Structures are given as structure tokens and as C-alpha cells.
Short mmCIF file of C-alpha atoms and ligand atoms in Angstrom, two decimals:
data_model
loop_
_atom_site.label_atom_id
_atom_site.label_comp_id
_atom_site.label_asym_id
_atom_site.label_seq_id
_atom_site.Cartn_x
_atom_site.Cartn_y
_atom_site.Cartn_z
CA MET Z 24 -31.50 -65.46 73.85
CA ALA Z 25 -35.18 -66.22 73.66
CA ARG Z 26 -37.18 -68.84 71.78
CA ILE Z 27 -39.44 -67.08 69.34
CA LEU Z 28 -42.18 -68.86 67.42
CA LEU Z 29 -43.11 -67.00 64.25
CA GLY Z 30 -46.42 -67.55 62.48
CA VAL Z 31 -46.52 -66.40 58.85
CA CYS Z 32 -49.82 -65.73 57.08
CA GLY Z 33 -50.82 -65.41 53.44
CA GLY Z 34 -50.17 -61.84 52.36
CA ILE Z 35 -47.71 -60.06 50.12
CA ALA Z 36 -45.63 -59.04 53.14
CA ALA Z 37 -44.87 -62.69 53.92
CA TYR Z 38 -41.46 -62.22 52.30
CA LYS Z 39 -40.64 -59.61 54.94
CA ALA Z 40 -41.00 -62.29 57.61
CA ALA Z 41 -37.69 -63.63 56.31
CA GLU Z 42 -36.06 -60.32 57.22
CA LEU Z 43 -37.61 -60.48 60.66
CA VAL Z 44 -36.20 -63.98 61.18
CA ARG Z 45 -32.77 -62.82 60.09
CA ALA Z 46 -32.85 -59.86 62.45
CA ALA Z 47 -34.01 -62.04 65.33
CA THR Z 48 -31.37 -64.70 64.76
CA ALA Z 49 -28.69 -62.01 64.36
CA ARG Z 50 -29.63 -60.89 67.86
CA GLY Z 51 -29.08 -64.38 69.24
CA HIS Z 52 -32.71 -65.53 69.45
CA SER Z 53 -33.64 -68.98 68.25
CA VAL Z 54 -36.59 -68.97 65.91
CA ARG Z 55 -39.01 -71.62 64.66
CA VAL Z 56 -41.49 -70.81 61.91
CA ILE Z 57 -45.00 -72.10 61.29
CA GLN Z 58 -46.96 -71.06 58.21
CA THR Z 59 -50.58 -70.98 57.08
CA GLU Z 60 -51.40 -72.95 53.93
CA THR Z 61 -52.10 -69.71 52.06
CA SER Z 62 -48.75 -68.21 53.02
CA LEU Z 63 -47.02 -71.00 51.05
CA ARG Z 64 -48.34 -69.33 47.90
CA PHE Z 65 -46.28 -66.24 48.79
CA VAL Z 66 -43.11 -67.70 50.33
CA GLY Z 67 -41.99 -71.30 50.60
CA ARG Z 68 -40.79 -73.25 53.61
CA ALA Z 69 -37.28 -73.50 52.20
CA THR Z 70 -36.60 -69.81 52.81
CA PHE Z 71 -37.39 -70.01 56.51
CA GLU Z 72 -35.76 -73.42 56.90
CA ALA Z 73 -32.53 -72.03 55.47
CA ILE Z 74 -32.50 -69.00 57.76
CA THR Z 75 -33.58 -70.72 60.98
CA GLY Z 76 -31.83 -74.04 60.38
CA ALA Z 77 -35.01 -75.80 61.56
CA PRO Z 78 -38.00 -77.45 59.92
CA VAL Z 79 -41.08 -75.34 59.15
CA LEU Z 80 -44.50 -76.72 60.01
CA VAL Z 81 -47.75 -75.95 58.22
CA ASP Z 82 -50.18 -78.76 58.94
CA GLU Z 83 -51.33 -79.72 62.41
CA PHE Z 84 -51.04 -83.37 61.49
CA GLU Z 85 -47.45 -83.37 60.27
CA GLN Z 86 -44.68 -84.67 62.53
CA ASP Z 87 -42.05 -82.17 63.63
CA PRO Z 88 -38.68 -83.75 62.76
CA ALA Z 89 -37.14 -81.59 65.53
CA ARG Z 90 -39.78 -82.77 68.06
CA GLY Z 91 -40.50 -79.27 69.26
CA ALA Z 92 -36.85 -78.28 69.83
CA PHE Z 93 -35.71 -74.78 68.93
CA PRO Z 94 -32.40 -74.25 67.08
CA GLY Z 95 -29.49 -74.79 69.46
CA GLU Z 96 -31.48 -77.20 71.66
CA PRO Z 97 -31.03 -80.97 71.51
CA PRO Z 98 -34.21 -82.64 70.22
CA PRO Z 99 -36.05 -84.44 73.02
CA THR Z 100 -35.67 -88.22 72.87
CA HIS Z 101 -39.28 -88.92 73.74
CA ALA Z 102 -42.08 -89.22 71.19
CA PRO Z 103 -44.78 -88.60 70.18
CA ILE Z 104 -44.73 -84.86 70.62
CA SER Z 105 -47.91 -82.85 70.52
CA HIS Z 106 -48.51 -80.62 67.52
CA LEU Z 107 -48.53 -77.83 70.10
CA GLU Z 108 -45.09 -78.60 71.49
CA LEU Z 109 -43.53 -75.61 69.72
CA VAL Z 110 -45.95 -73.10 71.18
CA ALA Z 111 -45.63 -74.71 74.60
CA ARG Z 112 -41.86 -74.20 74.53
CA CYS Z 113 -41.65 -70.70 73.07
CA ASP Z 114 -40.96 -67.53 75.09
CA ALA Z 115 -43.04 -65.42 72.70
CA TYR Z 116 -45.28 -66.09 69.71
CA CYS Z 117 -45.22 -63.51 66.95
CA ILE Z 118 -47.53 -63.57 63.94
CA ALA Z 119 -46.10 -61.45 61.13
CA PRO Z 120 -47.56 -60.69 58.75
CA ALA Z 121 -50.97 -61.31 60.26
CA THR Z 122 -53.74 -61.27 57.66
CA ALA Z 123 -57.20 -59.81 58.29
CA ASN Z 124 -58.46 -63.38 58.08
CA THR Z 125 -56.13 -64.73 60.78
CA LEU Z 126 -56.70 -61.71 63.04
CA ALA Z 127 -60.45 -62.35 62.83
CA LYS Z 128 -60.02 -66.01 63.61
CA ILE Z 129 -57.81 -65.40 66.63
CA ALA Z 130 -60.15 -62.70 67.92
CA GLY Z 131 -63.00 -65.18 67.61
CA GLY Z 132 -61.13 -68.06 69.23
CA HIS Z 133 -61.02 -70.20 66.08
CA ALA Z 134 -58.47 -72.97 65.85
CA ASP Z 135 -58.57 -74.32 62.31
CA SER Z 136 -54.87 -74.22 61.40
CA LEU Z 137 -51.56 -74.65 63.18
CA VAL Z 138 -51.09 -70.85 63.33
CA THR Z 139 -54.51 -70.18 64.88
CA THR Z 140 -54.50 -73.24 67.16
CA ALA Z 141 -51.10 -72.19 68.45
CA ALA Z 142 -52.50 -68.74 69.26
CA LEU Z 143 -55.33 -70.24 71.26
CA ALA Z 144 -53.03 -72.61 73.11
CA CYS Z 145 -50.27 -70.06 73.74
CA ARG Z 146 -49.40 -69.15 77.33
CA ALA Z 147 -46.45 -66.99 76.30
CA PRO Z 148 -46.94 -63.37 75.18
CA ILE Z 149 -48.36 -62.96 71.68
CA VAL Z 150 -47.39 -60.15 69.31
CA VAL Z 151 -49.25 -59.68 66.02
CA ALA Z 152 -48.11 -57.45 63.17
CA PRO Z 153 -50.96 -57.01 60.68
CA ALA Z 154 -50.46 -56.15 57.00
CA MET Z 155 -53.20 -55.66 54.43
CA ASN Z 156 -54.59 -53.04 52.11
CA GLU Z 157 -55.94 -49.86 53.65
CA ALA Z 158 -59.61 -50.67 53.10
CA MET Z 159 -59.23 -54.00 54.89
CA TRP Z 160 -57.31 -52.39 57.77
CA LEU Z 161 -59.88 -49.63 58.20
CA ALA Z 162 -62.90 -51.93 57.85
CA ALA Z 163 -65.07 -51.86 60.96
CA GLN Z 164 -64.74 -55.64 61.32
CA THR Z 165 -60.95 -55.50 61.38
CA ARG Z 166 -60.97 -52.59 63.82
CA ALA Z 167 -63.28 -54.50 66.15
CA ASN Z 168 -61.07 -57.59 65.87
CA VAL Z 169 -57.93 -55.59 66.66
CA ALA Z 170 -59.64 -53.99 69.67
CA ARG Z 171 -60.65 -57.45 70.86
CA LEU Z 172 -57.12 -58.79 70.47
CA ARG Z 173 -55.75 -55.88 72.52
CA LYS Z 174 -58.35 -56.58 75.18
CA LEU Z 175 -57.19 -60.18 75.26
CA GLY Z 176 -53.68 -58.96 76.06
CA ILE Z 177 -52.28 -59.55 72.58
CA ARG Z 178 -49.79 -56.88 71.55
CA VAL Z 179 -50.58 -55.38 68.15
CA VAL Z 180 -47.81 -53.70 66.16
CA PRO Z 181 -49.86 -51.46 63.88
CA PRO Z 182 -49.10 -51.34 60.18
CA ALA Z 183 -47.32 -48.31 58.79
CA GLU Z 184 -48.32 -45.86 56.10
CA GLY Z 185 -46.64 -46.07 52.73
CA ARG Z 186 -46.70 -47.74 49.35
CA LEU Z 187 -48.90 -50.85 49.37
CA ALA Z 188 -48.70 -53.98 47.25
CA SER Z 189 -51.03 -53.03 44.40
CA PRO Z 190 -49.51 -50.74 41.77
CA GLY Z 191 -49.95 -47.08 42.68
CA GLU Z 192 -51.66 -47.87 46.00
CA TRP Z 193 -50.68 -45.79 49.01
CA GLY Z 194 -52.08 -45.83 52.52
CA VAL Z 195 -52.00 -47.49 55.92
CA GLY Z 196 -51.46 -51.23 55.85
CA ARG Z 197 -47.76 -51.89 55.22
CA LEU Z 198 -46.22 -54.37 57.61
CA ALA Z 199 -44.29 -52.50 60.33
CA GLU Z 200 -40.53 -52.61 59.75
CA PRO Z 201 -39.00 -55.90 60.96
CA GLU Z 202 -36.78 -53.94 63.38
CA ARG Z 203 -39.83 -52.32 64.91
CA ILE Z 204 -41.54 -55.69 65.33
CA LEU Z 205 -38.39 -57.11 66.88
CA ALA Z 206 -38.09 -54.15 69.26
CA VAL Z 207 -41.67 -54.72 70.45
CA LEU Z 208 -41.03 -58.45 70.82
CA GLU Z 209 -37.95 -57.79 72.91
CA GLU Z 210 -39.80 -55.28 75.03
CA VAL Z 211 -42.47 -57.90 75.67
CA LEU Z 212 -39.83 -60.54 76.43
CA GLU Z 213 -37.98 -58.21 78.79
CA HIS Z 214 -41.21 -57.38 80.57
CA ARG Z 215 -42.04 -61.06 80.92
CA GLU Z 216 -38.56 -61.80 82.24
CA ARG Z 217 -38.83 -59.02 84.82
CA SER Z 218 -42.20 -60.27 86.03
CA ARG Z 219 -40.82 -63.78 86.33
CA VAL Z 220 -37.81 -62.55 88.29
CA ALA Z 221 -40.13 -60.46 90.50
CA ASP Z 222 -42.26 -63.57 91.05
CA GLY Z 223 -39.12 -65.46 92.09
CA GLU Z 224 -39.40 -67.84 89.13
CA SER Z 225 -35.86 -67.35 87.92
CA GLY Z 226 -32.41 -66.31 89.00
CA GLY Z 227 -32.07 -64.20 85.90
CA ALA Z 228 -30.61 -67.01 83.85
CA ILE Z 229 -33.67 -68.85 82.60
CA ALA Z 230 -34.00 -69.87 78.98
CA GLY Z 231 -36.42 -67.05 78.28
CA SER Z 232 -34.12 -64.23 79.36
CA VAL Z 233 -33.14 -61.67 76.75
CA ARG Z 234 -29.53 -62.38 75.78
CA ASP Z 235 -29.56 -60.21 72.72
CA LEU Z 236 -25.94 -59.15 73.21
CA ALA Z 237 -24.62 -62.72 73.45
CA GLY Z 238 -20.96 -62.68 72.39
CA VAL Z 239 -21.00 -58.95 71.57
CA ARG Z 240 -17.78 -57.25 72.72
CA VAL Z 241 -18.72 -54.16 74.66
CA ILE Z 242 -16.38 -51.56 76.15
CA VAL Z 243 -17.88 -49.38 78.86
CA THR Z 244 -15.97 -46.42 80.26
CA ALA Z 245 -17.05 -45.23 83.69
CA GLY Z 246 -16.12 -42.81 86.45
CA GLY Z 247 -14.36 -39.48 86.19
CA THR Z 248 -10.83 -38.79 85.05
CA ARG Z 249 -8.40 -36.82 87.24
CA GLU Z 250 -5.74 -34.49 85.85
CA PRO Z 251 -2.83 -33.90 88.22
CA LEU Z 252 -1.92 -30.36 89.26
CA ASP Z 253 0.89 -31.20 91.63
CA ALA Z 254 2.12 -34.25 93.54
CA VAL Z 255 -1.12 -34.55 95.56
CA ARG Z 256 -3.80 -32.41 93.89
CA PHE Z 257 -5.85 -32.94 90.77
CA ILE Z 258 -8.65 -31.43 88.71
CA GLY Z 259 -11.51 -33.89 88.54
CA ASN Z 260 -15.26 -34.19 88.59
CA ARG Z 261 -17.96 -35.72 90.77
CA SER Z 262 -18.70 -38.78 88.66
CA SER Z 263 -18.91 -41.91 90.83
CA GLY Z 264 -18.97 -44.42 87.96
CA ARG Z 265 -22.38 -45.84 89.00
CA MET Z 266 -23.98 -45.27 85.58
CA GLY Z 267 -21.12 -47.01 83.75
CA VAL Z 268 -21.06 -49.87 86.25
CA ALA Z 269 -24.85 -50.31 85.79
CA LEU Z 270 -24.30 -50.42 82.03
CA ALA Z 271 -21.55 -53.03 82.42
CA GLU Z 272 -23.80 -55.12 84.65
CA ALA Z 273 -26.80 -54.86 82.33
CA ALA Z 274 -24.64 -55.74 79.29
CA LEU Z 275 -23.22 -58.78 81.11
CA ARG Z 276 -26.74 -59.99 81.89
CA ARG Z 277 -27.59 -59.79 78.19
CA GLY Z 278 -24.65 -62.01 77.32
CA ALA Z 279 -22.06 -59.42 76.24
CA GLN Z 280 -18.30 -59.76 76.83
CA VAL Z 281 -17.67 -56.60 78.79
CA THR Z 282 -14.50 -54.59 79.31
CA LEU Z 283 -15.00 -51.90 81.94
CA ILE Z 284 -12.45 -49.10 81.81
CA GLY Z 285 -12.98 -47.39 85.14
CA ALA Z 286 -11.61 -43.97 86.04
CA ASN Z 287 -11.41 -43.55 89.82
CA LEU Z 288 -14.57 -45.51 90.55
CA ALA Z 289 -16.37 -44.94 93.84
CA VAL Z 290 -18.14 -48.31 93.45
CA ASP Z 291 -16.90 -51.85 92.82
CA PRO Z 292 -16.80 -53.15 89.26
CA PRO Z 293 -19.23 -56.05 88.73
CA ALA Z 294 -17.87 -59.60 88.80
CA GLY Z 295 -17.43 -60.99 85.32
CA VAL Z 296 -16.09 -57.91 83.54
CA ASP Z 297 -12.56 -57.42 82.32
CA TYR Z 298 -11.71 -54.45 84.54
CA VAL Z 299 -9.10 -51.88 83.49
CA PRO Z 300 -8.50 -49.10 86.04
CA VAL Z 301 -7.27 -45.73 84.76
CA VAL Z 302 -6.72 -42.28 86.27
CA THR Z 303 -6.19 -39.58 83.62
CA VAL Z 304 -7.56 -38.80 80.17
CA GLU Z 305 -4.26 -39.99 78.74
CA ASP Z 306 -4.55 -43.36 80.55
CA LEU Z 307 -8.10 -43.69 79.27
CA ALA Z 308 -7.01 -42.88 75.72
CA HIS Z 309 -4.29 -45.59 75.88
CA ALA Z 310 -6.70 -48.17 77.30
CA LEU Z 311 -9.19 -47.42 74.52
CA ASP Z 312 -6.52 -47.43 71.79
CA GLU Z 313 -5.46 -50.93 72.80
CA ARG Z 314 -8.98 -52.36 72.84
CA PHE Z 315 -11.12 -50.37 70.42
CA ALA Z 316 -10.38 -52.38 67.25
CA ALA Z 317 -11.66 -55.58 68.86
CA ALA Z 318 -14.86 -54.03 70.23
CA ASP Z 319 -18.33 -54.07 68.69
CA VAL Z 320 -19.84 -51.39 70.91
CA VAL Z 321 -18.28 -48.60 72.97
CA LEU Z 322 -20.35 -46.87 75.64
CA MET Z 323 -18.45 -43.76 76.73
CA ALA Z 324 -20.15 -43.17 80.07
CA ALA Z 325 -17.01 -41.83 81.79
CA ALA Z 326 -16.91 -38.12 82.62
CA VAL Z 327 -13.73 -37.19 80.78
CA SER Z 328 -11.96 -33.96 81.77
CA ASP Z 329 -12.22 -31.35 79.03
CA PHE Z 330 -9.13 -29.57 80.38
CA ARG Z 331 -5.87 -30.43 82.10
CA PRO Z 332 -3.34 -28.13 83.82
CA ALA Z 333 -0.81 -27.01 81.24
CA ARG Z 334 1.90 -27.39 83.85
CA VAL Z 335 2.12 -30.12 86.53
CA TRP Z 336 4.26 -29.43 89.59
CA ASP Z 337 6.38 -32.39 90.74
CA ASP Z 338 6.21 -31.41 94.41
CA LYS Z 339 3.31 -30.40 96.57
CA LEU Z 340 2.58 -26.71 96.08
CA GLU Z 341 2.95 -24.83 99.35
CA ARG Z 342 0.36 -22.42 100.71
CA GLY Z 343 1.23 -18.86 99.70
CA ASN Z 344 0.17 -16.19 97.32
CA SER Z 345 -2.57 -16.71 94.77
CA LEU Z 346 -1.68 -19.00 91.90
CA ALA Z 347 -2.93 -18.78 88.33
CA VAL Z 348 -3.27 -22.18 86.67
CA GLU Z 349 -3.41 -22.36 82.93
CA LEU Z 350 -5.63 -25.14 81.55
CA GLU Z 351 -5.22 -26.72 78.14
CA PRO Z 352 -7.91 -28.70 76.33
CA THR Z 353 -7.74 -32.49 76.34
CA GLU Z 354 -8.37 -34.74 73.37
CA ASP Z 355 -12.03 -35.41 72.47
CA LEU Z 356 -11.83 -39.19 72.88
CA VAL Z 357 -15.34 -40.12 71.78
CA ALA Z 358 -15.16 -38.02 68.61
CA GLY Z 359 -11.79 -39.66 67.84
CA LEU Z 360 -13.25 -43.15 68.22
CA ALA Z 361 -16.29 -42.30 66.08
CA ALA Z 362 -14.01 -40.91 63.36
CA ARG Z 363 -12.02 -44.14 63.08
CA ARG Z 364 -14.69 -46.75 63.69
CA ARG Z 365 -15.08 -49.57 61.21
CA PRO Z 366 -18.45 -50.44 59.65
CA GLY Z 367 -20.62 -52.21 62.16
CA GLN Z 368 -18.95 -50.70 65.25
CA LEU Z 369 -21.19 -48.55 67.43
CA VAL Z 370 -19.91 -45.56 69.40
CA ILE Z 371 -22.31 -44.17 71.96
CA GLY Z 372 -21.48 -40.86 73.67
CA PHE Z 373 -22.74 -39.46 76.97
CA ALA Z 374 -23.32 -35.79 77.64
CA ALA Z 375 -23.70 -34.46 81.17
CA GLU Z 376 -25.32 -31.10 80.45
CA HIS Z 377 -26.07 -28.39 82.96
CA GLY Z 378 -29.51 -26.79 82.52
CA GLY Z 379 -31.08 -24.96 79.58
CA ASP Z 380 -32.02 -26.79 76.41
CA PHE Z 381 -29.73 -29.70 77.14
CA VAL Z 382 -31.39 -31.94 74.54
CA ALA Z 383 -30.67 -29.43 71.75
CA ARG Z 384 -27.01 -29.27 72.83
CA ALA Z 385 -26.83 -33.06 72.89
CA ARG Z 386 -28.34 -33.29 69.39
CA GLU Z 387 -25.67 -30.90 68.17
CA LYS Z 388 -22.91 -33.01 69.78
CA LEU Z 389 -24.33 -36.18 68.23
CA ARG Z 390 -24.11 -34.60 64.80
CA ARG Z 391 -20.76 -32.84 65.24
CA LYS Z 392 -19.02 -35.87 66.74
CA ARG Z 393 -20.71 -38.28 64.30
CA LEU Z 394 -21.83 -40.66 67.03
CA ASP Z 395 -24.33 -43.49 66.67
CA ALA Z 396 -26.26 -42.22 69.67
CA ILE Z 397 -25.86 -39.86 72.57
CA VAL Z 398 -27.25 -40.21 76.09
CA ALA Z 399 -27.83 -36.82 77.68
CA ASN Z 400 -28.81 -35.87 81.18
CA ASP Z 401 -29.33 -32.56 82.92
CA VAL Z 402 -27.06 -32.67 85.96
CA SER Z 403 -28.55 -29.42 87.28
CA GLN Z 404 -31.62 -31.45 88.33
CA PRO Z 405 -31.55 -32.55 91.98
CA GLY Z 406 -31.52 -36.27 92.77
CA ILE Z 407 -30.18 -37.54 89.46
CA GLY Z 408 -26.84 -37.89 87.73
CA PHE Z 409 -23.52 -37.50 89.53
CA GLU Z 410 -23.10 -39.43 92.78
CA SER Z 411 -26.76 -40.44 92.89
CA ALA Z 412 -28.38 -43.87 92.55
CA ASP Z 413 -30.93 -42.58 90.01
CA ASN Z 414 -30.78 -40.96 86.63
CA ALA Z 415 -33.06 -39.46 83.99
CA VAL Z 416 -31.78 -39.33 80.43
CA VAL Z 417 -32.76 -38.60 76.89
CA MET Z 418 -31.21 -40.95 74.34
CA ILE Z 419 -30.94 -39.61 70.82
CA SER Z 420 -29.98 -41.99 68.03
CA ARG Z 421 -28.49 -41.12 64.68
CA ASP Z 422 -31.71 -42.18 62.92
CA GLY Z 423 -33.52 -39.42 64.80
CA ARG Z 424 -35.20 -41.58 67.41
CA GLU Z 425 -35.38 -39.92 70.83
CA ARG Z 426 -36.31 -41.74 74.00
CA SER Z 427 -36.68 -40.32 77.53
CA VAL Z 428 -36.01 -42.64 80.44
CA GLY Z 429 -36.49 -41.96 84.13
CA PRO Z 430 -36.10 -40.64 86.70
CA THR Z 431 -35.44 -44.23 87.72
CA SER Z 432 -32.59 -46.41 88.99
CA LYS Z 433 -29.38 -46.37 86.99
CA LEU Z 434 -29.85 -50.09 86.28
CA GLU Z 435 -33.24 -49.40 84.69
CA VAL Z 436 -31.70 -46.57 82.67
CA ALA Z 437 -28.88 -48.91 81.62
CA ARG Z 438 -31.42 -51.50 80.44
CA ALA Z 439 -33.22 -48.92 78.31
CA ILE Z 440 -29.92 -47.72 76.81
CA LEU Z 441 -28.98 -51.31 75.93
CA ASP Z 442 -32.41 -51.84 74.31
CA GLU Z 443 -31.51 -49.02 71.97
CA VAL Z 444 -27.98 -50.36 71.44
CA ALA Z 445 -29.46 -53.76 70.53
CA ARG Z 446 -31.83 -52.06 68.07
CA LEU Z 447 -29.01 -50.07 66.44
CA ARG Z 448 -26.85 -53.16 66.32
CA ALA Z 449 -29.54 -55.18 64.58
CA SER Z 450 -29.71 -52.50 61.90
CA VAL Z 451 -25.92 -52.40 61.35
CA VAL Z 452 -25.75 -56.22 61.28
CA LEU Z 453 -28.56 -56.30 58.70
CA GLN Z 454 -26.86 -53.59 56.63
CA SER Z 455 -23.49 -55.33 56.65
CA GLU Z 456 -25.15 -58.65 55.72
CA SER Z 457 -26.98 -57.13 52.78
CA ARG Z 458 -23.82 -55.51 51.38
C1 FMN D 502 -52.17 -61.55 45.85
C2 FMN D 502 -52.86 -61.56 47.19
C3 FMN D 502 -52.38 -60.77 48.19
C4 FMN D 502 -52.99 -60.76 49.43
N1 FMN D 502 -52.50 -59.96 50.43
C5 FMN D 502 -53.11 -59.91 51.60
C6 FMN D 502 -52.61 -59.09 52.63
O1 FMN D 502 -51.59 -58.40 52.48
N2 FMN D 502 -53.27 -59.06 53.81
C7 FMN D 502 -54.39 -59.81 54.04
O2 FMN D 502 -54.95 -59.72 55.13
N3 FMN D 502 -54.85 -60.62 53.08
C8 FMN D 502 -54.26 -60.70 51.88
N4 FMN D 502 -54.74 -61.53 50.91
C9 FMN D 502 -55.90 -62.36 51.21
C10 FMN D 502 -55.48 -63.60 52.00
O3 FMN D 502 -54.53 -64.34 51.29
C11 FMN D 502 -56.70 -64.45 52.34
O4 FMN D 502 -57.56 -63.72 53.20
C12 FMN D 502 -56.33 -65.76 52.98
O5 FMN D 502 -57.50 -66.46 53.31
C13 FMN D 502 -55.47 -65.61 54.23
O6 FMN D 502 -55.19 -66.85 54.79
P1 FMN D 502 -54.37 -67.01 56.13
O7 FMN D 502 -54.88 -65.97 57.07
O8 FMN D 502 -54.69 -68.39 56.59
O9 FMN D 502 -52.95 -66.87 55.80
C14 FMN D 502 -54.12 -61.56 49.66
C15 FMN D 502 -54.60 -62.37 48.62
C16 FMN D 502 -53.99 -62.38 47.41
C17 FMN D 502 -54.52 -63.28 46.32
#
């Protein structure tokens, strides 16, 4: 969970800031809102106060009843608190929507309102999401201001193209979707957290760390199943379980409650997970059946045998003449889970593909199995995938988004996969709330 300060400016899109706050709080962040005077003409304080559960500030001279505390924090006992206490305590400052006026002021170093003063005083990363009509966005002054902001290290989430506020108006200038703004914010927060860890500032548990899966119940399957042939032999695969274990570890760090169902792992499960060891596809199916209903997210990273011997010999087969073994198909576990998931549950599949247009095959599996996303890798590439410490994947989500990650460590890949899971989860949470 991170502390996000949101500055709201005076434009039509101010109402969309409420959606952004809802999405951010649904992901476990604590949010405080400050508004420009003009923004009050578009959306009142009460809306943000209701969603954040905290007072909204507009004027630099007004006292903050919460004394700079973010929701979930006890208010400090000491007073007086500076009007800049909120920005001093935040992990990121986001201005959305940012008007042309406020962008210009920040680019010029003006500090004539709480929103602009906070920007000047802010040591945390700043993200601005402009919204205005197309002529204002394309004006040379605005373009120069945006270029200046980028140069100052401020992250700009550009407006999108579409219908604008005035009747019949179409063009570039719409506020980026709240989910997109949140994804950028979380990317910035994650980057900041990593730099702080690299600088030795934190043990990974500081207040600013991204705990966007706090309380989310995640099942990760890992390793490779083994299907017995006789008393000592089996048909299996080379999966070590490292990718699944990295996912479990990364999910734990983001605050999730993790169940790791491990099939014949070659590595230790991380401390803190509920570990369920299994051997065969059937064992895995039972373990999933028992736990699936209570899960919010299932990450099916295990390499599950597609076939099993139709006959299993009780004794050890003795050396002798050639032996024909008939294989029968196993159940498609991930497709089965996707078919019976409840609204809000996410089922993410993994596809270890061998060469060719592996992304096209993965897209087809995503569609056929009705998954929320699929993570595909090409195991014919040397140095990645099975048994290796690194991986390179393409993650395809049901909304068509495709993201390539790596080659990099499996923990880095796991982080990127969980970024996408958090994004998908925010959208299902929003959808179920608006029903
Ligand atoms: C109905 C209406 C809609 C407006 N919408 C926008 C807008 O979307 N973007 C923008 O930059 N300015 C917009 N403006 C102009 C701003 O409100 C104006 O520049 C104001 O000074 C911004 O103040 P602030 O930056 O302190 O919030 C709008 C004005 C009106 C009257």
C-alpha cells in the first residue's frame, strides 16, 4: 500500500478523479485529495471525502483536521502541522485532471495554490494527467510546458483521443482512463521502491512499498506433474518450479495471501506461503478443487502433463522386449477453472510453447480456454524457461493488451506479471462495484 496524494484541477474531467480514487483505494492505497478552487465548481469536496474517508483541502491556510495523516494512519498528536505536511508524507503525488493552467504554473515554478505549492515542494515522484480540449492541448505553449515538465522528471500521462466535453467535439484531450493513470502511478511507485531498496534504504517493508495485493487470496501452481508408468517410473517434464515460486514470492511481497501448490519442486517454497505438495495431475486437480472457490486469483504456472499412461503397472517393469505405452489425455485444468469461475475471479494460464509463432498459439489458447490472461514463453530459446534462473515471456490479456518481459530474472518476470494481474483486478473490482 502506498500513500497517494491526488491534486484535482478545474476541468470537466474532475469527476473522473473520483473513479481514480476508487480504483486506487480498491488496490489498497491510501489516498488524500487536494483541490484547486476552480475544481470545486466541477466536483465538491464531499465526493472525495466520502471515497477516501479523509478531509479534502483546498486552501493553503486551512487546518487539516487529520494533521497530515493518510487514511489508516493515526493522526499525529503534535500541532501545528505545515500546510505541506501531506505532500511531505506522500509516496507519490498525482495531479489528475491537470488543467492547462496548472501545467503552466508547475512548469514555471509558480506556487499560488495548495495544488501548485505542493508540486513545488514535492520530493516524491509526480505524475500529471492532463485533460483539456484539443486546441489547448496542441497549443505551442502547452506543448512547451509539457516538455518542460518531462525535463523536470515529472511523468506525464498523455490525454487520449475521443469524444470531448463540448457537444460534438472529438479529438485529443480526454483524460487518460483512471486505470491507465493508476498503472503509471504504480510503475513509478515500484521503480521508487526498487531504487530505495537498491540504495539500502528499506528492507522491502517500508510504508511506500507497493502492497496492491494486500489481502488478495492468490493460488499459484508450480513445478511439473509426474504421471506414473510403473512402481518407479513416471512421465514428467523438466519444470523446476522456479517461475511459480518467484510468483509466490512476488505476490507475498505485495501483501497477498498465497497458497502454493507445488508439483515436484526442485526449489524450496518461500516462507510465508501455504504450501501444498502434489505429484500427479489428479492430485493437482483435487488440490485446486478444494481451494478454488475461496481464491481471488489463480496463476497456473505449473507444467501440467497433457497425457498419462493409460495403464500403470504395479510392479517395476523388467528389462526385455520393446514395450508400447498407450497415453491418454489428461483433464485441461486451467480451462476447467476458467469455465467455472465466479465474477471477479481471475484465472491466468501459462503456455510453454516450443518455437514458431508461439504468441499466435498463445492468443488462440487464451481465447479457446476463456482465460483472463496467458503468459507464454518459447522454451526452444536457450537460457530461458525450464530449469533456468531467467525467463522471457509475452503476457496477453483478455482486453488485448500484450506485454513482453525479459529476458530477465524470474523474479523480475513475476513482478511484471503481477503488475498486470493488479491492473486486471482493479478493472474487475470496479466492474463488480458498479453493478
Ligand atoms: C466549463 C468549463 C470547462 C473547462 N474545462 C477545462 C479542461 O478540461 N481543461 C482545462 O485545462 N481547462 C478547462 N477549463 C478552464 C479552467 O477551468 C481554467 O483555466 C481555470 O483557471 C483552471 O484552474 P485550476 O488550474 O486552478 O484548476 C474549463 C472551464 C470551464 C468554464
